[in-house]
mmCIF file of C-alpha atoms in Angstrom:
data_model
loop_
_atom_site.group_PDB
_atom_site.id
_atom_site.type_symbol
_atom_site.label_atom_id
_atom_site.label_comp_id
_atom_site.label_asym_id
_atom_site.label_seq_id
_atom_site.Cartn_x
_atom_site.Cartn_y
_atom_site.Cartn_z
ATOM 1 C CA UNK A 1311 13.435 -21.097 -7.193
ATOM 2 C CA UNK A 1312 15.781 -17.975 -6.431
ATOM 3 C CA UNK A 1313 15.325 -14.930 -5.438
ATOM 4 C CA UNK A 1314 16.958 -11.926 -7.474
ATOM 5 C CA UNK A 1315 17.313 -7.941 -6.751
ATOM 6 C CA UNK A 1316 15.263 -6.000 -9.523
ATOM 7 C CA UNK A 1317 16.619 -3.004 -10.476
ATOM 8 C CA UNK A 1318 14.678 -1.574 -13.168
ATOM 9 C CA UNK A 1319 10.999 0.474 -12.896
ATOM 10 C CA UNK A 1320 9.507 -1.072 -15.620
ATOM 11 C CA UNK A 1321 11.001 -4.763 -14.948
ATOM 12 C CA UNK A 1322 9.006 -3.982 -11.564
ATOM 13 C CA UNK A 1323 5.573 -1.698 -12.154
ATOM 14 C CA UNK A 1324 4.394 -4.191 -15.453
ATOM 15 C CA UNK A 1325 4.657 -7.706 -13.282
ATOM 16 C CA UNK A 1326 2.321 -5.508 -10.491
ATOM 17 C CA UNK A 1327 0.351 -3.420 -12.761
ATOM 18 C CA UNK A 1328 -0.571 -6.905 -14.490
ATOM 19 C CA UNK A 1329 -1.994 -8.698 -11.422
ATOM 20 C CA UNK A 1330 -3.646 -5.371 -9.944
ATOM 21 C CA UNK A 1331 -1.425 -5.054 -7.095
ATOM 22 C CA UNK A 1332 -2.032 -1.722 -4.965
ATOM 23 C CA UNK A 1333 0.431 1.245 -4.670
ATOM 24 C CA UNK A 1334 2.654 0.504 -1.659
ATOM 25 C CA UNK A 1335 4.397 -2.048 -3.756
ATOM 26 C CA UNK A 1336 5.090 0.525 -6.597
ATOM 27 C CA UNK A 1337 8.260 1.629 -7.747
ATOM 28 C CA UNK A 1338 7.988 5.159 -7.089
ATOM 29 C CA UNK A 1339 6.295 4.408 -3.379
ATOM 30 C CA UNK A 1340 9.530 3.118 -2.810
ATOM 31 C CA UNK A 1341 10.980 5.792 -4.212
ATOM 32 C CA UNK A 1342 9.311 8.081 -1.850
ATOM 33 C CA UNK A 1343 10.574 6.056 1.042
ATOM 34 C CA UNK A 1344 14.028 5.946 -0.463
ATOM 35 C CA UNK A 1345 14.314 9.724 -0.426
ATOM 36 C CA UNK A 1346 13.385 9.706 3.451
ATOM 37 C CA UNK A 1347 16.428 7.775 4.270
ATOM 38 C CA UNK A 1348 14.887 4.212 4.741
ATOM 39 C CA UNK A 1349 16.652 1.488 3.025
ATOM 40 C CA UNK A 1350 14.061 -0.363 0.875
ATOM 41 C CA UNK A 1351 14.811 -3.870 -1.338
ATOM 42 C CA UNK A 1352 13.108 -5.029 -4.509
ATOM 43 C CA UNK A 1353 12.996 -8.752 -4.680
ATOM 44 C CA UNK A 1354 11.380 -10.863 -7.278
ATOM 45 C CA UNK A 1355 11.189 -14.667 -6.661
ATOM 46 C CA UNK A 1356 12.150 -16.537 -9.851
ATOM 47 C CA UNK A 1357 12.120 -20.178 -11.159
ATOM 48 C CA UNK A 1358 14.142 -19.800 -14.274
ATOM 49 C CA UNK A 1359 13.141 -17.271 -16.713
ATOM 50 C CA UNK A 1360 9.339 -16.599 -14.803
ATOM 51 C CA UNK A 1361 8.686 -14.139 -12.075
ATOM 52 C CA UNK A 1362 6.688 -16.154 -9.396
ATOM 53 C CA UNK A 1363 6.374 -13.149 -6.990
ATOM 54 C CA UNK A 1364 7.610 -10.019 -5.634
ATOM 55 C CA UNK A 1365 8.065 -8.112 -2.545
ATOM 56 C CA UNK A 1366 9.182 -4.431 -1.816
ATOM 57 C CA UNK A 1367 10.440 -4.367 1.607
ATOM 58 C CA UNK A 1368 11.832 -1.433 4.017
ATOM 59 C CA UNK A 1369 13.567 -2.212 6.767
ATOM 60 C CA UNK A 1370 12.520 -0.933 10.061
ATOM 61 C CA UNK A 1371 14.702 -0.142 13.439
ATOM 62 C CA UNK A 1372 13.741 -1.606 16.969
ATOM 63 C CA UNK A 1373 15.290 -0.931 20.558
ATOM 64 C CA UNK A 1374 18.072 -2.603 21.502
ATOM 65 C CA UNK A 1375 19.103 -2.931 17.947
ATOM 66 C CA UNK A 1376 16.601 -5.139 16.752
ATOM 67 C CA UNK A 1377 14.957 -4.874 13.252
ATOM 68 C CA UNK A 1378 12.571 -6.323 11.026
ATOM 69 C CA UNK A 1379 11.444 -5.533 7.416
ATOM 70 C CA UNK A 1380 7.863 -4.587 6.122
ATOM 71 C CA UNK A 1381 6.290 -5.719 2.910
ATOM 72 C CA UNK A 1382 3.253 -3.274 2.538
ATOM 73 C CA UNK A 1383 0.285 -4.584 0.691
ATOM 74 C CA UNK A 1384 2.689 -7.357 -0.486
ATOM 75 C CA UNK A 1385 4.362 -9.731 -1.401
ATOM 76 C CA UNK A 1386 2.256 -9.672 -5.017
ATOM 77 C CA UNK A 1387 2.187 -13.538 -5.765
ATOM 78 C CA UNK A 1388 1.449 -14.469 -9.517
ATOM 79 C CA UNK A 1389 -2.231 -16.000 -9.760
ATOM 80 C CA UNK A 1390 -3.128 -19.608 -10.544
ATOM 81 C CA UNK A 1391 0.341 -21.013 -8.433
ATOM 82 C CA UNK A 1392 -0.414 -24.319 -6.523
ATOM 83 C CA UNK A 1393 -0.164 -24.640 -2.719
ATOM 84 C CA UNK A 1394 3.309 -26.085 -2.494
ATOM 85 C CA UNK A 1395 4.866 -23.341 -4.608
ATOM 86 C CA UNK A 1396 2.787 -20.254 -2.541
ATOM 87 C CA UNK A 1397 4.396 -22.289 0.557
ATOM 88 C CA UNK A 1398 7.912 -21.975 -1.040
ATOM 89 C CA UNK A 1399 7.913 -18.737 -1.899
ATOM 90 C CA UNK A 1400 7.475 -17.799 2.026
ATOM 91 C CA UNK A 1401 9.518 -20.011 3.345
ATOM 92 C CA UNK A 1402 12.185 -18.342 0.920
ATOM 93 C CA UNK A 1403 11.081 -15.224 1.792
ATOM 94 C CA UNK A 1404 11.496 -16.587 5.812
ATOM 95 C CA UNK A 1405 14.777 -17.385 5.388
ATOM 96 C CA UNK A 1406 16.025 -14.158 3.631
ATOM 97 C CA UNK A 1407 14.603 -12.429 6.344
ATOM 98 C CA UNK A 1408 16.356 -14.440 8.912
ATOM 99 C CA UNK A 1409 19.709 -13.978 6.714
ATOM 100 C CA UNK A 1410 19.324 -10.293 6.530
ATOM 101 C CA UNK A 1411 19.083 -10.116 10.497
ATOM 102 C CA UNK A 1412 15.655 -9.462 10.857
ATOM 103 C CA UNK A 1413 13.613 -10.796 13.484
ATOM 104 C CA UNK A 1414 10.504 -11.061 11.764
ATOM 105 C CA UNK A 1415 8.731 -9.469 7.721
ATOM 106 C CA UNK A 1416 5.943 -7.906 8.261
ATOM 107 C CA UNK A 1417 3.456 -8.486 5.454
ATOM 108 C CA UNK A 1418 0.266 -7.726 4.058
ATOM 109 C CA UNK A 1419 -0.670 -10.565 1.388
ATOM 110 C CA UNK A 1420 -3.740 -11.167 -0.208
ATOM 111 C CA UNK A 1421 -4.008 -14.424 0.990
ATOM 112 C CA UNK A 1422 -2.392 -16.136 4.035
ATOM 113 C CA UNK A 1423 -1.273 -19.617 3.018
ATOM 114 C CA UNK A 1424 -2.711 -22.650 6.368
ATOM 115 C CA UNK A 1425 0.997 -23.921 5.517
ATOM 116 C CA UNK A 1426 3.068 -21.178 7.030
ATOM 117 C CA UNK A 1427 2.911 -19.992 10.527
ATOM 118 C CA UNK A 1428 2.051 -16.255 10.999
ATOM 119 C CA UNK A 1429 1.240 -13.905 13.540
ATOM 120 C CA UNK A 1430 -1.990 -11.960 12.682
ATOM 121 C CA UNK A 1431 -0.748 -8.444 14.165
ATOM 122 C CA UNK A 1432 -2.739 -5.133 14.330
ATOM 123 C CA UNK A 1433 -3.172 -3.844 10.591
ATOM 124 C CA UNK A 1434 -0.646 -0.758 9.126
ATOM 125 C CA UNK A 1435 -1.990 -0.243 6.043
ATOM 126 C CA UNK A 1436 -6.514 -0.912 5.845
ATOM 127 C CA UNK A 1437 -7.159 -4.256 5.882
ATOM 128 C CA UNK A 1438 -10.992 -3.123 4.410
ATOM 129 C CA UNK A 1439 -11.351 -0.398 1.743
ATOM 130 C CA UNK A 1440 -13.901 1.265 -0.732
ATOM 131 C CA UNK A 1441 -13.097 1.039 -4.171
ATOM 132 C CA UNK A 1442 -15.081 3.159 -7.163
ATOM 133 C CA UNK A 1443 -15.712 2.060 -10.470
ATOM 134 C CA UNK A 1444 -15.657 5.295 -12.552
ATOM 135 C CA UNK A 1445 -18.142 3.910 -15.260
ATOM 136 C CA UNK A 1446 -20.575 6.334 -16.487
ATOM 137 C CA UNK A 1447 -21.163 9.316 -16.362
ATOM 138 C CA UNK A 1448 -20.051 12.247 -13.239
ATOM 139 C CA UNK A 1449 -23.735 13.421 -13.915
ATOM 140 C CA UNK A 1450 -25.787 9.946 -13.500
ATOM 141 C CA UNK A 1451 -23.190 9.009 -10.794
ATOM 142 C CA UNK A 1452 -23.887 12.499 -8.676
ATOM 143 C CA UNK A 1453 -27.914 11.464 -8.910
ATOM 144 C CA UNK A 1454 -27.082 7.914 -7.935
ATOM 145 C CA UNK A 1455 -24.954 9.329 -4.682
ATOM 146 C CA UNK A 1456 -26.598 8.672 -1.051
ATOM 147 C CA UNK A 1457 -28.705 11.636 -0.139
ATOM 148 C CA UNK A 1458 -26.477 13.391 2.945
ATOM 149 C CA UNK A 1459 -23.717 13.128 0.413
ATOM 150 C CA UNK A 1460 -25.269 14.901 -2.538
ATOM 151 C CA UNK A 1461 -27.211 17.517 -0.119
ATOM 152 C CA UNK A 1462 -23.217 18.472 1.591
ATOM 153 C CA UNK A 1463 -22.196 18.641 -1.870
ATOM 154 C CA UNK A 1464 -24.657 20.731 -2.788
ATOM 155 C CA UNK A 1465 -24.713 23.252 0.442
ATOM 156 C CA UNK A 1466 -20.712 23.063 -0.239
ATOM 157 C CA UNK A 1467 -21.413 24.640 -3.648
ATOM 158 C CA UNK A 1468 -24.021 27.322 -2.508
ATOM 159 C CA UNK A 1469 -21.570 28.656 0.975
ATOM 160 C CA UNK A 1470 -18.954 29.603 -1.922
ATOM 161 C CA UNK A 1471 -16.490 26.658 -1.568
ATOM 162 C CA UNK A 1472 -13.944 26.448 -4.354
ATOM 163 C CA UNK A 1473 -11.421 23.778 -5.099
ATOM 164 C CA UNK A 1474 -8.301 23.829 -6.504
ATOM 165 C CA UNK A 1475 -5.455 21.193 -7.838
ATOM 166 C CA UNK A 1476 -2.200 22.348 -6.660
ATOM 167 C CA UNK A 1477 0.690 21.432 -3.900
ATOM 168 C CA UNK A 1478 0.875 23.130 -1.260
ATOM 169 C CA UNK A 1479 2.502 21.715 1.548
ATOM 170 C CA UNK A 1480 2.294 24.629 3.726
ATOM 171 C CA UNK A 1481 -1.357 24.895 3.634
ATOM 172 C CA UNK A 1482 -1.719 21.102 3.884
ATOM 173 C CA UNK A 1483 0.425 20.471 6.871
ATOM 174 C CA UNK A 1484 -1.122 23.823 8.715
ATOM 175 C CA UNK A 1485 -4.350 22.097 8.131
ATOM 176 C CA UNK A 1486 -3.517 18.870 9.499
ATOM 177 C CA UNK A 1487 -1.767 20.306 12.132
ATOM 178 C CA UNK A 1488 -4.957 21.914 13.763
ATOM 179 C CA UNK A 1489 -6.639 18.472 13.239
ATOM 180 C CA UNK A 1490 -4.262 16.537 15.139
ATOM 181 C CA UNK A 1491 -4.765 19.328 18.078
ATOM 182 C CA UNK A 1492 -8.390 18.856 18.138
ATOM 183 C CA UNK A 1493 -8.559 14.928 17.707
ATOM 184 C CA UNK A 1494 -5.663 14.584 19.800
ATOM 185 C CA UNK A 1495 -4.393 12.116 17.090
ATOM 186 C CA UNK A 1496 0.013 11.748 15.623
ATOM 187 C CA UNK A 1497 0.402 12.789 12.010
ATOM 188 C CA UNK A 1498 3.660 11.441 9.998
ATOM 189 C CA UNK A 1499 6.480 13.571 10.310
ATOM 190 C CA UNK A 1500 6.444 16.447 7.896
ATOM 191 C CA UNK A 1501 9.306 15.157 5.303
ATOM 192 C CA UNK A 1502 6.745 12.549 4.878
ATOM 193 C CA UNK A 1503 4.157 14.322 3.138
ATOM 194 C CA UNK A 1504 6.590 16.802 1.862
ATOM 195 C CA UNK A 1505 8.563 13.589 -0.278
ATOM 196 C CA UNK A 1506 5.047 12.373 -1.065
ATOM 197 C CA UNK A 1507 3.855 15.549 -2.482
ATOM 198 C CA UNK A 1508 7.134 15.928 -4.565
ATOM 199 C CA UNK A 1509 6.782 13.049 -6.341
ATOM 200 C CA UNK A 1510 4.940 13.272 -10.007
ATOM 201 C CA UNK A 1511 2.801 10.208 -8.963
ATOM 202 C CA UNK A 1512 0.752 12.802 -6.090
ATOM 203 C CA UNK A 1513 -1.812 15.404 -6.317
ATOM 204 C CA UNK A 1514 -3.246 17.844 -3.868
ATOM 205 C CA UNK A 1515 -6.078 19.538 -3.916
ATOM 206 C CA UNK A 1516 -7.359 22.524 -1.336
ATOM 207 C CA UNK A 1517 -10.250 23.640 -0.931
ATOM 208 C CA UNK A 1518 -11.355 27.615 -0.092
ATOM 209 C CA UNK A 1519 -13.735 29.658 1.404
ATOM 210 C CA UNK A 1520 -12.907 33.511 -0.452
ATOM 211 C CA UNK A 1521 -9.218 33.140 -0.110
ATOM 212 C CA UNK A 1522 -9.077 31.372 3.181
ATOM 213 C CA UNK A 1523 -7.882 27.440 2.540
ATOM 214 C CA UNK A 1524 -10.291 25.128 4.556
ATOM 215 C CA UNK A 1525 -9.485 21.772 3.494
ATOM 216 C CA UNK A 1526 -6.973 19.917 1.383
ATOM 217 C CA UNK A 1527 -6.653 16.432 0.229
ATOM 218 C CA UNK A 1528 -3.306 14.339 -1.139
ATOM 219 C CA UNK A 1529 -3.773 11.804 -3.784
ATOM 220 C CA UNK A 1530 -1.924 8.925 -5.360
ATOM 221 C CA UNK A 1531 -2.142 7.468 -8.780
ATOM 222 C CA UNK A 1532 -1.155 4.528 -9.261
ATOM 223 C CA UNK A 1533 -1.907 2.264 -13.247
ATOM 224 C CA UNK A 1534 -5.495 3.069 -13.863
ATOM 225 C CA UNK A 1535 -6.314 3.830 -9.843
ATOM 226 C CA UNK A 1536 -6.166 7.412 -7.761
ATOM 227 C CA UNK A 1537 -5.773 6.462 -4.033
ATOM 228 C CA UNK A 1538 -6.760 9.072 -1.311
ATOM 229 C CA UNK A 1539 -3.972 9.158 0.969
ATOM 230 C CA UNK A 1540 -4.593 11.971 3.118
ATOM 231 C CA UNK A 1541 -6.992 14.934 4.258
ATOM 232 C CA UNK A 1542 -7.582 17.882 6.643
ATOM 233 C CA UNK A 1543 -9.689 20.052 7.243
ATOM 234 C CA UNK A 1544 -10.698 23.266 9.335
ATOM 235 C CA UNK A 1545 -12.741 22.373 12.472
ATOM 236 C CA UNK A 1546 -13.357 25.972 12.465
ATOM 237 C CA UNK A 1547 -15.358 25.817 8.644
ATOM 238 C CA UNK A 1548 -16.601 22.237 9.312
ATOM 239 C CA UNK A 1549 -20.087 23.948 8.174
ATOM 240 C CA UNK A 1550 -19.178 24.620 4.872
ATOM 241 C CA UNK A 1551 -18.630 20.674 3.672
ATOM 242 C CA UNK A 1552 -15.265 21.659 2.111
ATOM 243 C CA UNK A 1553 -14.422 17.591 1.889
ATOM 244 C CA UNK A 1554 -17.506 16.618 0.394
ATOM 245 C CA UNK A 1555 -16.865 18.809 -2.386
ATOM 246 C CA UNK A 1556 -13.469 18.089 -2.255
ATOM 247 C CA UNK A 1557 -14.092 14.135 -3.183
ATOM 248 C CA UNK A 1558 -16.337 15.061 -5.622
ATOM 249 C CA UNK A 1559 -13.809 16.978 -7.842
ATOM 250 C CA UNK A 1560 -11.111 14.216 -7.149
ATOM 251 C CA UNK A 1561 -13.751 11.662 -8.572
ATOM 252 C CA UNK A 1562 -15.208 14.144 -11.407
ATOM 253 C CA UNK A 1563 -11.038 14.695 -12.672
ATOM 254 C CA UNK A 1564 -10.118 10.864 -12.314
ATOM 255 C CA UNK A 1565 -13.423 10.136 -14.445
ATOM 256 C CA UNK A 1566 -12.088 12.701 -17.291
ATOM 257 C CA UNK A 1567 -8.811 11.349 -17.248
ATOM 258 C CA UNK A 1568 -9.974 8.229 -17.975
ATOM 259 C CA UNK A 1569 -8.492 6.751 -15.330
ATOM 260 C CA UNK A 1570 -10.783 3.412 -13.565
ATOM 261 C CA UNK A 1571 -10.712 3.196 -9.559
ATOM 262 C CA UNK A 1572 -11.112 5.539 -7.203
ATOM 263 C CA UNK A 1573 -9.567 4.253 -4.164
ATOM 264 C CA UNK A 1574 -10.430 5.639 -0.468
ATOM 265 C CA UNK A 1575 -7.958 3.565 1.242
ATOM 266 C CA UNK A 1576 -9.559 2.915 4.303
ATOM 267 C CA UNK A 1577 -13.059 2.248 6.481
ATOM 268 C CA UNK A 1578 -13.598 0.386 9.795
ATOM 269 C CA UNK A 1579 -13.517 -3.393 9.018
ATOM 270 C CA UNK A 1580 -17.428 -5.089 9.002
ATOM 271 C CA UNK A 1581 -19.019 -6.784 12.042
ATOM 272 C CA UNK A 1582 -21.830 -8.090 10.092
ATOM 273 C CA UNK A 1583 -23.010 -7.191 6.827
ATOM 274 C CA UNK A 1584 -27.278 -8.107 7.025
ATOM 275 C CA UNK A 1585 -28.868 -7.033 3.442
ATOM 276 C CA UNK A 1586 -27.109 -4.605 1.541
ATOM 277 C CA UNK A 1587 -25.839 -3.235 4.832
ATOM 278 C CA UNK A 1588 -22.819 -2.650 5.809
ATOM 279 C CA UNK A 1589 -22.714 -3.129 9.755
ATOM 280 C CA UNK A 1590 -18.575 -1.910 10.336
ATOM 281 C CA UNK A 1591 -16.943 -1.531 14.207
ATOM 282 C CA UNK A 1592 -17.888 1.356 15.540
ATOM 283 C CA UNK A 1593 -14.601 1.625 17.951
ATOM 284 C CA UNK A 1594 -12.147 1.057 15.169
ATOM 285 C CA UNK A 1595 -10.126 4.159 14.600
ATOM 286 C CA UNK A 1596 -11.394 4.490 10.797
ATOM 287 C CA UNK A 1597 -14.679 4.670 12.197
ATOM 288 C CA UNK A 1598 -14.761 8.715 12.360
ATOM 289 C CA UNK A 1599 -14.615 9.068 8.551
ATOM 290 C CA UNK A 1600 -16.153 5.410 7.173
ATOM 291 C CA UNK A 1601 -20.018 6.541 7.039
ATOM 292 C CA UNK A 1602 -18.435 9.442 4.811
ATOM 293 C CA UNK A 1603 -16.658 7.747 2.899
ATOM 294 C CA UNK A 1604 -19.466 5.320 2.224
ATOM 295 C CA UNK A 1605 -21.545 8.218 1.302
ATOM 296 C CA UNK A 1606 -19.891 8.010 -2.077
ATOM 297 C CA UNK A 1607 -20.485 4.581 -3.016
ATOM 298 C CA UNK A 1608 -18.210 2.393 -4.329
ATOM 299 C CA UNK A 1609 -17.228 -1.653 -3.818
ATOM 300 C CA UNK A 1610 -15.957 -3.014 -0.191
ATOM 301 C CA UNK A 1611 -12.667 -4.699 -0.640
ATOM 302 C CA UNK A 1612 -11.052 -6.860 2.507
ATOM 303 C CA UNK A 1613 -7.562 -7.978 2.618
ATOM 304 C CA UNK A 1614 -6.575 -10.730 5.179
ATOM 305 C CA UNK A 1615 -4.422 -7.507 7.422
ATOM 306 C CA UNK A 1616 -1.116 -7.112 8.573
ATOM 307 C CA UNK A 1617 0.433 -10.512 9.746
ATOM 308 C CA UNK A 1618 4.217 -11.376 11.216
ATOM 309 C CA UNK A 1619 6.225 -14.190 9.408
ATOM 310 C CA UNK A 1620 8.657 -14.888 12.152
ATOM 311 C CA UNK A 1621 12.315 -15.633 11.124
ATOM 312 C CA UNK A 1622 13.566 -15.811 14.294
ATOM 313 C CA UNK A 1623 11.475 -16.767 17.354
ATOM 314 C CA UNK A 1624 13.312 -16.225 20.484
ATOM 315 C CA UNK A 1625 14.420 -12.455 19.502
ATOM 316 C CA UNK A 1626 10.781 -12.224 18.211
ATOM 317 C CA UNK A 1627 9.650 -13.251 21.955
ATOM 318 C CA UNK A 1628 11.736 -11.075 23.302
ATOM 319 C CA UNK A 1629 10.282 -8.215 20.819
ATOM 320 C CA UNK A 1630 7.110 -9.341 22.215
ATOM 321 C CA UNK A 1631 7.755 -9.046 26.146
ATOM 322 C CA UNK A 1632 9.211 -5.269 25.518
ATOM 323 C CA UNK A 1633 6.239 -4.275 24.023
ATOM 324 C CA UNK A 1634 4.142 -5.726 26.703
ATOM 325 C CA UNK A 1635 6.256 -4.214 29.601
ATOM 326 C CA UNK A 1636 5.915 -0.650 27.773
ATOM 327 C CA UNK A 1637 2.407 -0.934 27.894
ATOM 328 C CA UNK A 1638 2.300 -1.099 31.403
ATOM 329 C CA UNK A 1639 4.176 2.338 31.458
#
């Protein structure tokens, strides 16, 4: 088995597209990250002429000039491949990491093989989503929504809200901006959403109340899937249910597209699911918006999380100790 740079987008998106591997492994994701200055690499593991696996990774800067890469959502392994091999490919994947300095890959697979050692750390990307099948009808699948959703969608409708599709950066990151005030939470810097929004793969839509904007959302699309990356909204016009109305257009415009899965990338992980359900931790920090987005239906999706695959374990104790004596700052 070796492991080869891919430089091609369609060499890359049909190998992921084919196993149903999720946006932060795409091409233009990486592109997106590219054009913010981070270095990314595009590795497929080979064993002659079949692709076995393959891993977008950017690399990421520590203190004292440490680093480490991350693999988001990733690496996408080819199904059906016995124990041994998903143990090589790892262990390959290890000791690339080690050669390229890093002191540990960060990953996010679908499975985490009992061969290889790993750190479970806390998740980047959700670890538990909602996924939509967009079968049917928007009409059946509106009567078929939990009640509280289809009554905000409804009062949304009669208080004059209006959506839109359009970027608008501006209005987004003014939005977001008196969120993070209120909630007291950090947003991504602003190129971030800017490089996002300028790539073909996004949408935006913003929602308004007469000609005042009141909430916007940013999409991704990504095969047959739209992914909701990102939304804010007014705490001032919180009455007017501006991002109920906002999902349902997003769902009603991926369903006449044609497109399959509507994604909302993200809810609180489950404690305990007892009947149909779903019992999710209540301190988690998706918490705030789960029981909305669960409003809208859809099919829970878990992902074994965000774990370390250590290449080298003395710097990675070190790593380790820094971050505990910072958080007794």
């Amino acid at each position: 088995m070796e492991m080869k740079e891919v430089t091609k987008k369609d060499d890359w998106d049909s190998f992921l597209l084919t196993l149903g591997a999720t946006f932060p492994q795409s091409w233009d994701w990486g592109e997106v990250l590219l054009s913010e200055g981070k270095k990314v690499r595009r590795l497929a593991l080979v064993e002659g002429e079949e692709i076995l696996a393959m891993a977008q990774i950017m690399e990421a800067r520590l203190p004292l000039g440490l680093k480490y890469g991350f693999c988001p959502n990733g690496p996408v392994l080819k199904r059906g491949l016995a124990k041994d091999i998903r143990v090589r490919i790892y262990e390959l994947l290890q000791n690339w990491a080690r050669n390229a300095g890093y002191i540990f890959l960060r990953i996010e697979p679908e499975l985490v093989p009992g061969a290889v050692t790993m750190k479970k750390v806390r998740d980047v990307n959700p670890s538990t989503t909602l996924v939509l099948e967009l079968i049917g009808s928007q009409e059946k699948y509106l009567e078929n929504l939990d009640k509280k959703t289809r009554y905000e969608i409804n009062q949304a409708n009669k208080r004059g809200v209006s959506v839109v599709v359009g970027k608008n950066l501006g209005i987004f990151w003014s939005l977001l901006k008196e969120v993070s005030r209120h909630d007291d939470f950090l947003t991504h810097p602003q190129i971030h959403y800017e490089k996002i929004l300028a790539s073909a793969s996004s949408r935006q839509l913003v929602a308004y109340h007469g000609n005042e904007p009141v909430a916007s959302a940013i999409f991704w699309q990504w095969g047959d899937m739209l992914v909701y990356l990102f939304a804010a909204a007014s705490r001032r016009h919180g009455h007017l249910s501006a991002s109920y109305l906002i999902q349902e257009k997003i769902i009603s415009l991926a369903r006449a597209e044609g497109l399959r899965y509507y994604d909302f990338f993200g809810i609180a992980p489950r404690v305990i699911t007892v009947g149909t359900d779903y019992d999710y931790n209540r301190v988690h920090r998706y918490a705030g918006f789960t029981k909305f987005k669960l409003g809208f239906g859809g099919k829970i999706v878990e992902r074994p999380g965000t774990h370390d695959l250590v290449a080298c374990p003395w710097r990675y104790r070190l790593y380790n100790f820094q971050r505990w004596l910072r958080s007794l700052i």
